[in-house]
Short mmCIF file of C-alpha atoms and ligand atoms in Angstrom, two decimals:
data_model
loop_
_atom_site.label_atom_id
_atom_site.label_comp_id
_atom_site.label_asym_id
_atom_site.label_seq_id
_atom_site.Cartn_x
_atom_site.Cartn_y
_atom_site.Cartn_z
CA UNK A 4 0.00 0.00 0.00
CA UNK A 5 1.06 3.18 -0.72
CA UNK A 6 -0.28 6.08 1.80
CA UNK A 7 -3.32 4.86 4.07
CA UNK A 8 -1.61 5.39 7.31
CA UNK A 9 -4.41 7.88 8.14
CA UNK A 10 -7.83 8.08 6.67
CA UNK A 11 -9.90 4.94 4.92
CA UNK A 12 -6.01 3.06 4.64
CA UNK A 13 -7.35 0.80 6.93
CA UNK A 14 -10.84 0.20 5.54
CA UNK A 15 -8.43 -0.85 2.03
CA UNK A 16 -6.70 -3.18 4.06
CA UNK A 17 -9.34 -4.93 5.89
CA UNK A 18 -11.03 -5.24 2.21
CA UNK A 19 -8.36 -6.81 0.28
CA UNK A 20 -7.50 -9.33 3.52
CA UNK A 21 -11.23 -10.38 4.22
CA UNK A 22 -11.60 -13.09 1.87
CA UNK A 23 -7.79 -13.93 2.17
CA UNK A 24 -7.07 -13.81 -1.25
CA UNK A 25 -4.13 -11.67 -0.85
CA UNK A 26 -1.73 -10.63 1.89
CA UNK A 27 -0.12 -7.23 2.69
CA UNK A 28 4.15 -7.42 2.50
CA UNK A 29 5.40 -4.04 1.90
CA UNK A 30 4.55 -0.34 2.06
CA UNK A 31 5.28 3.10 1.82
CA UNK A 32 2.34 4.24 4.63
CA UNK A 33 3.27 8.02 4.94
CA UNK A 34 4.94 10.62 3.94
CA UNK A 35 6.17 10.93 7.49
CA UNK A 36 8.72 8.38 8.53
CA UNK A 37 7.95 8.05 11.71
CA UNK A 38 3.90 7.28 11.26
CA UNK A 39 4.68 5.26 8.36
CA UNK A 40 6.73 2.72 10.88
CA UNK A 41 4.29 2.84 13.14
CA UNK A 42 1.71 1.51 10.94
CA UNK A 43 4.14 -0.55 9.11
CA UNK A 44 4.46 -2.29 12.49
CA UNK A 45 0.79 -2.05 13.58
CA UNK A 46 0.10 -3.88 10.50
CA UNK A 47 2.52 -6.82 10.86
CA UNK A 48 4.80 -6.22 8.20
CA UNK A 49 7.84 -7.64 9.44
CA UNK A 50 10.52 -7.72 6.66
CA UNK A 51 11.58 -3.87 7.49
CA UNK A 52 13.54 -3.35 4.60
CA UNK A 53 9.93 -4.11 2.80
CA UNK A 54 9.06 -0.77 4.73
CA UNK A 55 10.02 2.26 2.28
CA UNK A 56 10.93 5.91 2.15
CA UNK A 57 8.96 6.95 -0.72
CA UNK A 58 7.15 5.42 -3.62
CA UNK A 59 9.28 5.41 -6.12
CA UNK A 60 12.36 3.68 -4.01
CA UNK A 61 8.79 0.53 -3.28
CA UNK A 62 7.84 0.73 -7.27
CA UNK A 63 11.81 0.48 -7.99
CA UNK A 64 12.59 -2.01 -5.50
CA UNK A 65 9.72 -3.91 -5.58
CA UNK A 66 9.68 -3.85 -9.42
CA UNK A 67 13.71 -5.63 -9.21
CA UNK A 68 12.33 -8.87 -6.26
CA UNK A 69 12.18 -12.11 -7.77
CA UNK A 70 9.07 -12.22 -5.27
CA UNK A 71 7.84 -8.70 -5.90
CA UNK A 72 4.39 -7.82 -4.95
CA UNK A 73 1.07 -8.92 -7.44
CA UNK A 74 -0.72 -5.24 -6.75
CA UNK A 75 -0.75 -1.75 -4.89
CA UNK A 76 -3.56 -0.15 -3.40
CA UNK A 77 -3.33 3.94 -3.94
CA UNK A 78 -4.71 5.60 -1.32
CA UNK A 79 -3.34 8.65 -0.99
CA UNK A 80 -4.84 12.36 -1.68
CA UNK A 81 -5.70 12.79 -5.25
CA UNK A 82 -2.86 15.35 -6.99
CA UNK A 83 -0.66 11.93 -6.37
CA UNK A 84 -2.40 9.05 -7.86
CA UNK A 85 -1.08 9.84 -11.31
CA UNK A 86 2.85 9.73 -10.60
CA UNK A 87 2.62 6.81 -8.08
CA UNK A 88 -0.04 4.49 -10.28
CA UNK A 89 2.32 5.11 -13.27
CA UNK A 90 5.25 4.26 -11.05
CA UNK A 91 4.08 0.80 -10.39
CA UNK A 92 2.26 0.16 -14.08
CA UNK A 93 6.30 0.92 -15.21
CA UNK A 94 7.23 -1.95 -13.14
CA UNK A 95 4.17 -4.12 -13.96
CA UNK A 96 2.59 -4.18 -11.27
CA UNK A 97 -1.22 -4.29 -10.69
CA UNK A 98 -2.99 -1.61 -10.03
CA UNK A 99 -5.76 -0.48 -7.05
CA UNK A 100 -6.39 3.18 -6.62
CA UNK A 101 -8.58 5.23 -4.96
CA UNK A 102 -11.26 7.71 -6.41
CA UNK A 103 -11.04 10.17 -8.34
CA UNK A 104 -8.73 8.66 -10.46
CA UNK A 105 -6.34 11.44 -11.27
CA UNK A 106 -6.09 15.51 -10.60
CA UNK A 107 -6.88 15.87 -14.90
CA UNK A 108 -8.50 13.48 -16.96
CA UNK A 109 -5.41 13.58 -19.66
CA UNK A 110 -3.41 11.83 -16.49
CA UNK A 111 -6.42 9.68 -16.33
CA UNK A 112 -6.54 8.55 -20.16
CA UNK A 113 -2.57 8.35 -19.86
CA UNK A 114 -3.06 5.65 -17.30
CA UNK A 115 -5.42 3.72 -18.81
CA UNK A 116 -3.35 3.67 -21.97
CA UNK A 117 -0.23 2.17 -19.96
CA UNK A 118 -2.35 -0.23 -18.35
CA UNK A 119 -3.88 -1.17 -21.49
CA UNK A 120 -0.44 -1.47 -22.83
CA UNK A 121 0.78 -3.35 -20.43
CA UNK A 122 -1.76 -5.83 -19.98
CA UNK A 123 -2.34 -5.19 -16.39
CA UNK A 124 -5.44 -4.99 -14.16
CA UNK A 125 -6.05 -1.80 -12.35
CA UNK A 126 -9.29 -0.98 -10.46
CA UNK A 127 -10.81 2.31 -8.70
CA UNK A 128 -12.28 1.89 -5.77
CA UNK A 129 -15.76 3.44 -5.91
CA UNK A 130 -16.84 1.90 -2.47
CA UNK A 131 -20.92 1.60 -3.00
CA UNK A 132 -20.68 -0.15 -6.14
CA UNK A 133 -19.42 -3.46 -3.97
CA UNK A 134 -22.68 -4.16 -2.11
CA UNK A 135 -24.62 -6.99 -2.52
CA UNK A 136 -27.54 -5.55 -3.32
CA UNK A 137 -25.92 -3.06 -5.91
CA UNK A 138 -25.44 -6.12 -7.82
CA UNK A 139 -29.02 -7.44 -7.34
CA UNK A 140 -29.84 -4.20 -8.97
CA UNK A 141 -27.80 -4.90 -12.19
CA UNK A 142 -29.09 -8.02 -12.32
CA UNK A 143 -32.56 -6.64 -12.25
CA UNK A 144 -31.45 -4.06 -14.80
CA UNK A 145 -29.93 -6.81 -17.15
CA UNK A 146 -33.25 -9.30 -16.96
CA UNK A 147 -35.18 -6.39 -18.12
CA UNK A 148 -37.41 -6.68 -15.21
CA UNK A 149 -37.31 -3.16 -14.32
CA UNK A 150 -38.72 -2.95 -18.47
CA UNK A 151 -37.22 0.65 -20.21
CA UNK A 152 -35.37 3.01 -17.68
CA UNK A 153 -37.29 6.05 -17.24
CA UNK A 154 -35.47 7.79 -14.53
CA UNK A 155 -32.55 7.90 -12.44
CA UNK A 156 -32.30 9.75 -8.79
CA UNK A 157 -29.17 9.08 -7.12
CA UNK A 158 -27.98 11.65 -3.96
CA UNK A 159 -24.87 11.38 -1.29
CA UNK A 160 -25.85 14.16 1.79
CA UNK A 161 -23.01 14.27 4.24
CA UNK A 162 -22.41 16.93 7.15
CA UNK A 163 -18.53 15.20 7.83
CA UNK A 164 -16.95 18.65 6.20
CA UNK A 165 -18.68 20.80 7.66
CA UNK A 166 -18.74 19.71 11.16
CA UNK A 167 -14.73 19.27 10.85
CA UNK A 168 -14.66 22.39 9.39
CA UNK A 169 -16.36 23.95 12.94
CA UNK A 170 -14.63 21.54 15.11
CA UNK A 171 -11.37 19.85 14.89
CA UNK A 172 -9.55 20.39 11.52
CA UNK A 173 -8.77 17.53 10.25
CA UNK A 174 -5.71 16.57 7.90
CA UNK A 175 -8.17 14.97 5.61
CA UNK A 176 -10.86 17.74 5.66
CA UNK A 177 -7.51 20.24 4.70
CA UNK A 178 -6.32 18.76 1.66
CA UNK A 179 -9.75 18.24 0.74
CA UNK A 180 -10.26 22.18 0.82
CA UNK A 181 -6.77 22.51 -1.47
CA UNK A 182 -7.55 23.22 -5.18
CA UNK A 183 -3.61 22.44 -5.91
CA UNK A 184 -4.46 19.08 -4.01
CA UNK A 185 -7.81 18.15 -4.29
CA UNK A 186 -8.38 19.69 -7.88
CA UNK A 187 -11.10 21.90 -9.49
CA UNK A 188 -13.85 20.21 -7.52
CA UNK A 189 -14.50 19.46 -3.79
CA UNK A 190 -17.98 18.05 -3.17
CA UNK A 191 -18.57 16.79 -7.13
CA UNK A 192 -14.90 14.95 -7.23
CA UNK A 193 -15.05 13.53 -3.98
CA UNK A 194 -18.89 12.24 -3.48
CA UNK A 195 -20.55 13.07 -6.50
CA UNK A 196 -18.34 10.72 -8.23
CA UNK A 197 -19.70 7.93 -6.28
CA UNK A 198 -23.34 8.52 -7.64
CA UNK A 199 -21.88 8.43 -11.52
CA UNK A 200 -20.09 5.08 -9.99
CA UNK A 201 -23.51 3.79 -8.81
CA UNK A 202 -25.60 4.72 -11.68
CA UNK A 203 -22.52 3.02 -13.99
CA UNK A 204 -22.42 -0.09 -11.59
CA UNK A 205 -26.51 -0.29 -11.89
CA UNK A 206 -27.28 0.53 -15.31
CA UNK A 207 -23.91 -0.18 -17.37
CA UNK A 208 -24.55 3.41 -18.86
CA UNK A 209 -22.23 6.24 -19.34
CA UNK A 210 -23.42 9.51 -18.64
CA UNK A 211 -23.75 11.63 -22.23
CA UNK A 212 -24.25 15.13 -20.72
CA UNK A 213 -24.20 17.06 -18.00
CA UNK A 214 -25.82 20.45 -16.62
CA UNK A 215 -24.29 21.44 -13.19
CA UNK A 216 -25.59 23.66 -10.05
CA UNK A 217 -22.50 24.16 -7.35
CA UNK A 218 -23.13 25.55 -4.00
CA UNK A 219 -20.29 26.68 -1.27
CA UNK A 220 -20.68 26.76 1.99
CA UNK A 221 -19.12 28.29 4.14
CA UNK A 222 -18.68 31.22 1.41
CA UNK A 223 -14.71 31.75 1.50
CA UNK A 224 -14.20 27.97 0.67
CA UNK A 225 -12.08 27.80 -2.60
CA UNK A 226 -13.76 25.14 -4.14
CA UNK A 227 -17.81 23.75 -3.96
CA UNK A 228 -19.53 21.76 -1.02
CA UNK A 229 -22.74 20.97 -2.56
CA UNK A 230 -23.80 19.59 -6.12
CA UNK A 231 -26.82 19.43 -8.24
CA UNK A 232 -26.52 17.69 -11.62
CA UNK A 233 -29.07 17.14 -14.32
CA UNK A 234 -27.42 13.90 -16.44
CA UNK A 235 -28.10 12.78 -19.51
CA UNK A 236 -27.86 9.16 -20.67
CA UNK A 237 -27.88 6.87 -23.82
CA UNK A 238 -31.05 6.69 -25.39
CA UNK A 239 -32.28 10.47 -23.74
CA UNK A 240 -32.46 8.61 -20.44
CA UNK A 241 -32.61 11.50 -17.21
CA UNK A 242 -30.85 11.24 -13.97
CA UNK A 243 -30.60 13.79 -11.23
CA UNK A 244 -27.80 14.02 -9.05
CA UNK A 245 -27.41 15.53 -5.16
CA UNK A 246 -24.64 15.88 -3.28
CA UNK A 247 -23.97 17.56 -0.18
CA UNK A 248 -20.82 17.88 2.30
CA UNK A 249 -22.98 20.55 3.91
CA UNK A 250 -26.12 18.83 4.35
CA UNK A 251 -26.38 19.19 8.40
CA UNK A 252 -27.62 15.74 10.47
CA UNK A 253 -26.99 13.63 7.38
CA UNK A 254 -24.11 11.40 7.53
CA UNK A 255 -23.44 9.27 4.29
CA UNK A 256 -26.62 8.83 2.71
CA UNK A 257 -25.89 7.52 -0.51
CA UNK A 258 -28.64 6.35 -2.17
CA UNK A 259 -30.41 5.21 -5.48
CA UNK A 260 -34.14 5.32 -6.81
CA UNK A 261 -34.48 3.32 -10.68
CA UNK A 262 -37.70 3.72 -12.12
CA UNK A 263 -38.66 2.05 -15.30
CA UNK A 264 -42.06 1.05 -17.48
CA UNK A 265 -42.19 -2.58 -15.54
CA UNK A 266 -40.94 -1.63 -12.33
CA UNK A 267 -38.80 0.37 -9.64
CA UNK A 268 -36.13 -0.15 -7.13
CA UNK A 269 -34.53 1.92 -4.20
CA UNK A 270 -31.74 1.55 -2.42
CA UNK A 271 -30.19 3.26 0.79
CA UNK A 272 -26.64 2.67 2.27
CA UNK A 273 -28.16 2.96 5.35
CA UNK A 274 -29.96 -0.30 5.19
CA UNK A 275 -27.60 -1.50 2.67
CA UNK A 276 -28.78 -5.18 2.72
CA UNK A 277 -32.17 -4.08 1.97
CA UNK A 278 -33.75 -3.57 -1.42
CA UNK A 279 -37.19 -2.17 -1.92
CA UNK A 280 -38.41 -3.70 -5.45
CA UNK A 281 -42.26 -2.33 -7.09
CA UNK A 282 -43.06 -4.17 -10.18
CA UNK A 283 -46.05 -2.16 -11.85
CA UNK A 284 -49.09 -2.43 -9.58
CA UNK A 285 -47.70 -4.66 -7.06
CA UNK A 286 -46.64 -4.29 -3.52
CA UNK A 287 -43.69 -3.42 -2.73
CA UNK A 288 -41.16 -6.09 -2.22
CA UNK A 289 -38.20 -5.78 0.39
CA UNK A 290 -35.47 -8.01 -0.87
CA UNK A 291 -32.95 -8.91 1.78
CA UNK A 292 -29.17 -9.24 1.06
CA UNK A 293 -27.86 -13.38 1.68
CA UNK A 294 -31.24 -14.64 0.69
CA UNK A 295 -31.81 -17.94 -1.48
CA UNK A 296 -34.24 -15.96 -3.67
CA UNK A 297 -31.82 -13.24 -4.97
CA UNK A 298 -29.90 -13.61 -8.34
CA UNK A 299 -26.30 -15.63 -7.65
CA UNK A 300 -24.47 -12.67 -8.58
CA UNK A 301 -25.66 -10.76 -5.99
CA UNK A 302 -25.54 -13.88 -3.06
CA UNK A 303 -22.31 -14.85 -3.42
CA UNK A 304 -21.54 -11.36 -2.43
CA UNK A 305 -22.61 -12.01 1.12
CA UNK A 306 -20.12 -13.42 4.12
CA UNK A 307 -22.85 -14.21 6.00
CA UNK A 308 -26.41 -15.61 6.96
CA UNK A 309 -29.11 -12.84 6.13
CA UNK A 310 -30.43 -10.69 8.48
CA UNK A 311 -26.44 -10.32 9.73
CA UNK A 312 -25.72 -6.27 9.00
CA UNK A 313 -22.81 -5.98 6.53
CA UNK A 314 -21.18 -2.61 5.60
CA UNK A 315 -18.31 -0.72 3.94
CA UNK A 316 -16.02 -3.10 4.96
CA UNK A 317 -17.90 -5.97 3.20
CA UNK A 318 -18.25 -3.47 0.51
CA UNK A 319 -14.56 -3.19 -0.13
CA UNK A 320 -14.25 -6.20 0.78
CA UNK A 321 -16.07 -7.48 -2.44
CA UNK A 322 -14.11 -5.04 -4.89
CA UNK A 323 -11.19 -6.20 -3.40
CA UNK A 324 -12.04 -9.93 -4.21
CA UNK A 325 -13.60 -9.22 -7.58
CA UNK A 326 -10.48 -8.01 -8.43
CA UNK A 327 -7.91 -10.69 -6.76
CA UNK A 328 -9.97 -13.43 -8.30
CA UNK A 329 -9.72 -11.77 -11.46
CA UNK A 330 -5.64 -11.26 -10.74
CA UNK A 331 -5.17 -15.07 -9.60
CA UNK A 332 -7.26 -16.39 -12.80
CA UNK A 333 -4.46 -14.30 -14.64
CA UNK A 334 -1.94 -15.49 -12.76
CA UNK A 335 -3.52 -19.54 -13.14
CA UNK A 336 -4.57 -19.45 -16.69
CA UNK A 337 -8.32 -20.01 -15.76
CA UNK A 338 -11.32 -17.71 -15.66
CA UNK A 339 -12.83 -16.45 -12.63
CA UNK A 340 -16.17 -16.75 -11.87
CA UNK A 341 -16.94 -12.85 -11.79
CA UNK A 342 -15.29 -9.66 -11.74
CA UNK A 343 -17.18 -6.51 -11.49
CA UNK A 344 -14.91 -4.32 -10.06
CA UNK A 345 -14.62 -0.45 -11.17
CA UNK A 346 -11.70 -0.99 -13.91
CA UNK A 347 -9.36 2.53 -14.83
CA UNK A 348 -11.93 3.33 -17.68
CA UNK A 349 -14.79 3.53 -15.24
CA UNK A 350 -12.22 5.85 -13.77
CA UNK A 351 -11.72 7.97 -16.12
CA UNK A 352 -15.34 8.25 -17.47
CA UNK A 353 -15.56 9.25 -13.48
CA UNK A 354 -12.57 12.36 -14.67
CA UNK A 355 -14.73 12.94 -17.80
CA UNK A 356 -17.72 13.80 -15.26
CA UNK A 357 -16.14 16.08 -13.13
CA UNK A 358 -14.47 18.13 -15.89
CA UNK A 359 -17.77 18.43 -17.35
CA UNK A 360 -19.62 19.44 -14.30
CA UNK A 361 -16.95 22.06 -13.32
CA UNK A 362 -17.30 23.46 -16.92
CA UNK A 363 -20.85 23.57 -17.08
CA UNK A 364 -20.96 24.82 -13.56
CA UNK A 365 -18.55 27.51 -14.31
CA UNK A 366 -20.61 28.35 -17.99
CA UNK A 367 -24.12 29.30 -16.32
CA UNK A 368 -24.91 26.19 -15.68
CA UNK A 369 -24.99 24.74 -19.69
CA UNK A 370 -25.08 21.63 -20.93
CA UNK A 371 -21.53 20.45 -21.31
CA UNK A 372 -21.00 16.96 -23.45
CA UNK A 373 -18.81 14.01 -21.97
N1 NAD B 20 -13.63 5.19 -1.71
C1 NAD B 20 -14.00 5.91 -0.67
O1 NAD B 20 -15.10 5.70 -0.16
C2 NAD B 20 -13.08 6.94 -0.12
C3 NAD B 20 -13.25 7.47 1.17
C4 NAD B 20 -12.32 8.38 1.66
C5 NAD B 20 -11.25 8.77 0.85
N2 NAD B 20 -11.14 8.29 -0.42
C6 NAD B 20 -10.02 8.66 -1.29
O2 NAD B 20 -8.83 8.10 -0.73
C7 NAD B 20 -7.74 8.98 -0.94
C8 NAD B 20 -7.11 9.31 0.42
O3 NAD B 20 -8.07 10.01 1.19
P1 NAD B 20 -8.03 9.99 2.78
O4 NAD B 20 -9.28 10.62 3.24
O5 NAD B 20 -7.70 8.62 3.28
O6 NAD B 20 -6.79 10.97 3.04
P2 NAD B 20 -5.92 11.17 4.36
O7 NAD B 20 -5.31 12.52 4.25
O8 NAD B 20 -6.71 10.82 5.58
O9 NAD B 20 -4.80 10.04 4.26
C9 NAD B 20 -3.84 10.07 3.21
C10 NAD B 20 -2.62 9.28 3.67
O10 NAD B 20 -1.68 9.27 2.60
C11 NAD B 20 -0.39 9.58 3.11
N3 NAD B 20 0.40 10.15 2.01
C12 NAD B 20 0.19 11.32 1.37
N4 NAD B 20 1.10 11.45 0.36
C13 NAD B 20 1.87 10.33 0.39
C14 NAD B 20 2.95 9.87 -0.38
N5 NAD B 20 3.43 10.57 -1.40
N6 NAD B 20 3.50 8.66 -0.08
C15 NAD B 20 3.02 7.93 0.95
N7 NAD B 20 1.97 8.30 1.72
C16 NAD B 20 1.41 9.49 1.44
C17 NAD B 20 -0.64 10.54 4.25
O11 NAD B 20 0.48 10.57 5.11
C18 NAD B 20 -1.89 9.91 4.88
O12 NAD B 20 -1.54 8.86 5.75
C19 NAD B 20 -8.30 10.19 -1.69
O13 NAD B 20 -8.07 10.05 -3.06
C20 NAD B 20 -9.78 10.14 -1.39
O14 NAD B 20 -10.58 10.71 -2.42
C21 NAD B 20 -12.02 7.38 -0.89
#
């Protein structure tokens, strides 16, 4: 892992270990020495010359071992994902970074040309897209049982900035507020992403066009805390998009409402294993995640019996083994049974988004093409 030693590094880690598909040798924690030893030790990793400086003496190093690592998770802040992924693609190694991809979508396209290049897996974590019942929802999609989509509402209200903003600053909450570090967007690049994530992990569909509202609050903040995007999809297809870092009492509220000419579904992160399915003048049905009578896809998915509460964890947790399955079958010559995971051009349709919204935001709020 490089970075992580602060922040959702830990919520990485416990992903990729939980199905024990892969195991964590080396790192480069922090860009402070002393923190990054104390999570290199935390952490068990006991070769200490497998403990590095910087990320380019790991990609270098790493990149010479007979036994060098399969993959590195990215999870530092965002104006460093470009030199440190291409680092590691250089070396051929595999590839999992955090979202947004890149600071500028040309870094974005340049990665996913090396990694195309090179042959080598590389996935972006967009968290919500792992659940179980995200998948159910795709499934649904696929078997055309939610008939033509009509419209998409997708929305991510958070109050985490704001109430670090007016209590204890946090690191995180800083470089957050840094254009130079975060990039042109705040609130769009770092949560609004995850709705075009959903709505791609859902629906399979790109976003066409965009028309974007941004808010600031409080006023002197350089970049925006709240979000409000009409999207366009194939086939004239309408989504609307909310998201809030200023959106007091809610904490993490992503969801998702699908409405089509057979049916509807609606999903909330806060009851994550729960699934509220209307088929056209029927009662509602509430699907629950680990049950016999949802689609394989989505069942496999699940650790545990239902009506046991699974969360982010699981979440990355199923990215995570999407993507290691995929890696071994590489590795094995054989074909895994599924992998779903975010890839770098999911990534970079993500970059595509937020340029678009900051444009259109910036130009009166216009349409702006993807
Ligand atoms: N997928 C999600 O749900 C989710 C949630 C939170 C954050 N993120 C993303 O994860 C990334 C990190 O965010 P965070 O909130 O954990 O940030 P953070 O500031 O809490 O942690 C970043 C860590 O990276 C380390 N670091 C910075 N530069 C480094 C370098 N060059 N080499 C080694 N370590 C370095 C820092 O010391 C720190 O430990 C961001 O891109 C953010 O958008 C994603």
């Amino acid at each position: 892992m490089v970075g992580g030693a602060a922040g959702i590094g830990h919520v990485h880690r416990r992903g990729a270990l939980m199905d024990d598909l892969a195991t964590m040798v080396c790192g480069c924690f922090s860009s402070n020495w002393d923190r990054n030893l104390v999570r290199a030790n935390e952490w068990h990793i006991t070769d200490e010359s497998r403990v590095y400086k910087d990320y380019k003496e790991m990609a270098e190093k790493e990149g010479a071992r007979a036994d060098k690592i399969d993959f590195v998770c990215i999870v530092t802040p965002n104006d460093s994902h470009y030199e440190i992924a291409k680092a590691f693609l250089e070396q051929d190694i595999h590839i999992v970074c955090d979202k947004p991809l890149t600071y500028t979508l040309e870094q974005g396209e340049e990665l996913a040309r090396i990694a195309k290049e090179r042959n080598l897996l590389f996935a972006v974590t967009y968290t919500y897209t792992g659940y179980a019942m995200i998948r159910q929802i795709r499934e649904l999609v696929d078997r055309g049982e939610l008939g033509e989509l009509l419209y998409i509402n997708a929305e991510y209200p958070q109050d985490w900035l704001l109430v670090g903003l007016f209590s204890d600053k946090s690191e995180q909450a800083m470089w957050r507020l840094d254009p130079a570090k975060s990039g042109p967007s705040l609130c769009t690049a770092d949560i609004g992403t995850h709705l075009e994530g959903l709505i791609k992990m859902t629906t399979g569909l790109d976003p066409v066009r965009v028309l974007a509202k941004f808010d600031t609050y409080p006023r002197d903040l350089p970049l925006e805390t709240n979000t409000t995007i009409l999207a366009e999809y194939p086939g004239g297809l309408t989504a609307t998009l909310w998201a809030s870092q200023f959106a007091i009492g809610r904490e993490c509220d992503i969801a998702i409402r699908i409405y089509g000419s057979k049916g509807s579904v609606e999903w909330e992160q806060q009851s994550a294993g729960v699934l509220k399915f209307t088929k056209l003048n029927q009662p509602t049905q509430i699907l629950s995640a680990a049950r016999e009578y949802l689609y394989p896809e989505a069942r496999r998915l699940s650790r545990l019996p239902s009506g046991h509460p699974e969360g982010v964890f699981e979440a990355f947790g199923n990215i995570y083994r999407s993507f290691c399955e995929h890696l071994i079958a590489r590795k094995t010559g054989t074909t895994p049974e599924s992998f779903t995971y975010p890839t770098v051009e999911d990534g970079v349709v993500g970059m595509k988004f937020i340029k678009a919204c900051v444009e259109s935001n910036a130009n009166n709020n216009q349409w702006v093409a993807l």
